[in-house]
Amino acid sequence: MLMLRALAYFFQEAITSLWRSRLVNSISIGTIAVSLFVLGAFLTVAGNLGTVVSRWTEKIQIIVYLEDGIEDRVRDSLENRLREDAAVESIELVDREEALARFQTLFRDLSSLPEDLGENPFPASLEVNLKPTHQSPGEVERLAADFTSVPGVQEIQYDLLWIERLATGVRLLRGVGAFLGGILVLAGIFTISNVIRLTVYAREDELDIMRLVGATRAYVKGPFVVEGMIQGGLGGLVAAGLLWLALRWLARDLASSELLGRTAFALPNEITVALVVGGMVVGVVGSLLSLRRVRV
Amino acid sequence: MIQAFHVYKQYDRESMALSDITVHVEKGDFCFLTGPSGAGKTTFLKLVFREELPSQGQILVGGRNITAIPDGQIPELRRSVGVVFQDFKLLKRKTILENVAFVPRILGVPAREQKRRAFAALRSVGLHHKMHAYPLQLSGGEQQRVAIARALINEPMLLLADEPTGNLDPDMALEIMRLFLEVNARGTTVLVATHDREMIQRMGKRVIALERGRVVAA
């Protein structure tokens, strides 16, 4: 009961104080919001791109192009060797006619190309799908190296390099985001701590009286800590709102991009929660910093 | 009630605020602490409610050695000691009822009880009919009575007053002194710091005189 009354007192005092100097407080809420928005934006984009990359990684295929006029015996032995490899899940044979048909469905405008050339330019191939447990860049490279010089193989192709580059890009994005966000969060802590310090100065009389009549440390400091927490939490909420709006706007413009899909522009709930909770933590740290020198 | 043994207080190297103070104030006493400005009256009061620690020596309040209590127990000590200042220290944005109720409020007393106690305290200083007024709407004497009501709300064993009549005209000052006498008659020990010699003579109570940080008469 005493605890509840104390909390009620902290919140009443904090809200009154926030309202009383609403201009200054909006500035510190704004600072927190901007910092958390930047951090959140980087995390969201990096997170979403990460998902896309891993979805693509799941589809990593190795395409083994076969030599022209390969003998059935050689092809069978190649297929068997591939099937025996621990990393291989399945193999699909795409013969020259099917390769041509695929090309013609994908690129309607160029469907007359083979006729113009007078022959079918597409080689037959084996599409190799990897087991989920073996879908790593290392495994793909190993497999490719093992089979390049096997008889009947003309060329091995895999879309690994740019996926790897993208993954590096995502890691970089996350790093830059964490760095920038970290600096901005520090700025946020600094701002809140200074704004609260102003409040502390403005209410010094009250604090003096509180100490004189025997208020405990918690009662003297509690309202300020709650005030910082509310400021930070509101900042986080504003940041989440801005991020949601920004992502919606992006999604509208880029919705047609099949490659990325809509998921790339969703705001995960965890990020929203993290922004609000993070804001609160920033606020509490800020106000505790400004209260260090308050005597009790 | 107050026992000070060889108390020294030094704020900086050059000057000693208090030197070798040994005084006793009995339970139920009414006592003046006097001396010119800078004699150490305020410093001594600050030591008694543990706003400051002595540089040397021991002070017992109500039998407890307050120079040795841990920080966590200071609030408890302060609840048993009421303090009144020359500048009243009232919160201008709050009504006088809220000012007085502020004490039970920050001690976690339920809202209804806060009001009941604050009203009773205001009645004891004769200001209950103005409870919704703000401090600046009252005269200096009335504001000081509000401050006294606030100091008394916890029913302290000891009431300290630092120049409580310094800002008041003689009639109001006398009124405040009468109030202190009443408080004292109900059993609270009262220690009033003042340099108003006329007032002291008129009251005919025990006087502890300080000069340059030393007790010159007790």
Tab-separated table of C-alpha atoms in Angstrom, chain A residues 108-209:
chain	number	residue	atom	x	y	z
A	108	ARG	CA	8.856	-13.312	-74.395
A	109	ASP	CA	10.313	-10.525	-76.508
A	110	LEU	CA	13.377	-12.573	-77.274
A	111	SER	CA	11.547	-15.828	-77.923
A	112	SER	CA	12.550	-15.772	-81.567
A	113	LEU	CA	16.243	-15.603	-80.730
A	114	PRO	CA	16.997	-19.316	-81.212
A	115	GLU	CA	15.324	-19.268	-84.611
A	116	ASP	CA	17.393	-16.258	-85.562
A	117	LEU	CA	20.528	-18.045	-84.499
A	118	GLY	CA	19.477	-21.173	-86.270
A	119	GLU	CA	20.212	-23.389	-83.299
A	120	ASN	CA	19.423	-23.825	-79.604
A	121	PRO	CA	22.202	-21.999	-77.716
A	122	PHE	CA	21.282	-23.277	-74.243
A	123	PRO	CA	23.314	-26.047	-72.642
A	124	ALA	CA	21.732	-28.778	-70.571
A	125	SER	CA	22.286	-28.453	-66.828
A	126	LEU	CA	21.849	-30.095	-63.474
A	127	GLU	CA	20.222	-27.919	-60.823
A	128	VAL	CA	21.589	-28.962	-57.475
A	129	ASN	CA	19.646	-28.065	-54.308
A	130	LEU	CA	21.479	-28.201	-51.018
A	131	LYS	CA	20.291	-29.661	-47.737
A	132	PRO	CA	19.198	-26.931	-45.287
A	133	THR	CA	22.034	-27.922	-42.985
A	134	HIS	CA	24.605	-27.365	-45.711
A	135	GLN	CA	23.440	-24.013	-47.056
A	136	SER	CA	26.521	-22.083	-46.204
A	137	PRO	CA	28.785	-20.150	-48.531
A	138	GLY	CA	31.681	-22.402	-47.539
A	139	GLU	CA	29.798	-25.530	-48.500
A	140	VAL	CA	28.741	-24.077	-51.831
A	141	GLU	CA	32.291	-23.174	-52.690
A	142	ARG	CA	33.580	-26.566	-51.623
A	143	LEU	CA	31.039	-28.354	-53.805
A	144	ALA	CA	31.776	-26.156	-56.775
A	145	ALA	CA	35.501	-26.766	-56.417
A	146	ASP	CA	35.012	-30.537	-56.123
A	147	PHE	CA	33.040	-30.770	-59.327
A	148	THR	CA	34.595	-28.247	-61.716
A	149	SER	CA	37.038	-30.727	-63.165
A	150	VAL	CA	34.769	-33.752	-63.223
A	151	PRO	CA	34.304	-35.082	-66.782
A	152	GLY	CA	31.194	-33.759	-68.482
A	153	VAL	CA	31.084	-30.518	-66.526
A	154	GLN	CA	31.369	-27.392	-68.615
A	155	GLU	CA	30.918	-24.789	-65.963
A	156	ILE	CA	29.547	-24.399	-62.452
A	157	GLN	CA	27.571	-21.330	-61.551
A	158	TYR	CA	26.269	-20.162	-58.235
A	159	ASP	CA	24.828	-16.847	-57.043
A	160	LEU	CA	26.873	-16.702	-53.921
A	161	LEU	CA	29.079	-13.740	-54.356
A	162	TRP	CA	26.464	-11.028	-54.412
A	163	ILE	CA	24.488	-12.658	-51.608
A	164	GLU	CA	27.658	-12.581	-49.570
A	165	ARG	CA	28.209	-8.970	-50.508
A	166	LEU	CA	24.678	-8.147	-49.468
A	167	ALA	CA	25.147	-9.939	-46.167
A	168	THR	CA	28.318	-7.929	-45.571
A	169	GLY	CA	26.344	-4.807	-46.453
A	170	VAL	CA	23.704	-5.701	-43.890
A	171	ARG	CA	26.357	-6.261	-41.245
A	172	LEU	CA	27.918	-2.930	-42.113
A	173	LEU	CA	24.539	-1.211	-41.946
A	174	ARG	CA	23.920	-2.734	-38.534
A	175	GLY	CA	27.342	-1.604	-37.326
A	176	VAL	CA	26.931	1.947	-38.600
A	177	GLY	CA	23.433	2.026	-37.090
A	178	ALA	CA	24.663	0.839	-33.718
A	179	PHE	CA	27.495	3.367	-33.770
A	180	LEU	CA	25.403	6.363	-34.832
A	181	GLY	CA	22.507	5.270	-32.664
A	182	GLY	CA	24.844	4.812	-29.718
A	183	ILE	CA	26.207	8.330	-30.066
A	184	LEU	CA	22.723	9.743	-30.406
A	185	VAL	CA	21.489	7.785	-27.401
A	186	LEU	CA	24.352	9.263	-25.383
A	187	ALA	CA	23.250	12.692	-26.592
A	188	GLY	CA	19.740	11.804	-25.479
A	189	ILE	CA	20.939	10.813	-22.014
A	190	PHE	CA	22.867	14.068	-21.820
A	191	THR	CA	19.838	16.121	-22.846
A	192	ILE	CA	17.460	14.450	-20.407
A	193	SER	CA	19.998	14.741	-17.641
A	194	ASN	CA	20.352	18.480	-18.287
A	195	VAL	CA	16.640	19.097	-18.566
A	196	ILE	CA	16.069	17.250	-15.309
A	197	ARG	CA	18.894	19.217	-13.756
A	198	LEU	CA	17.029	22.391	-14.680
A	199	THR	CA	13.919	20.998	-13.014
A	200	VAL	CA	15.963	20.134	-9.957
A	201	TYR	CA	17.283	23.719	-9.787
A	202	ALA	CA	13.797	25.106	-10.255
A	203	ARG	CA	12.478	22.983	-7.435
A	204	GLU	CA	15.373	23.326	-5.036
A	205	ASP	CA	13.125	24.919	-2.378
A	206	GLU	CA	10.818	21.989	-2.493
A	207	LEU	CA	13.703	19.547	-2.248
A	208	ASP	CA	15.093	21.437	0.742
A	209	ILE	CA	11.766	21.254	2.497
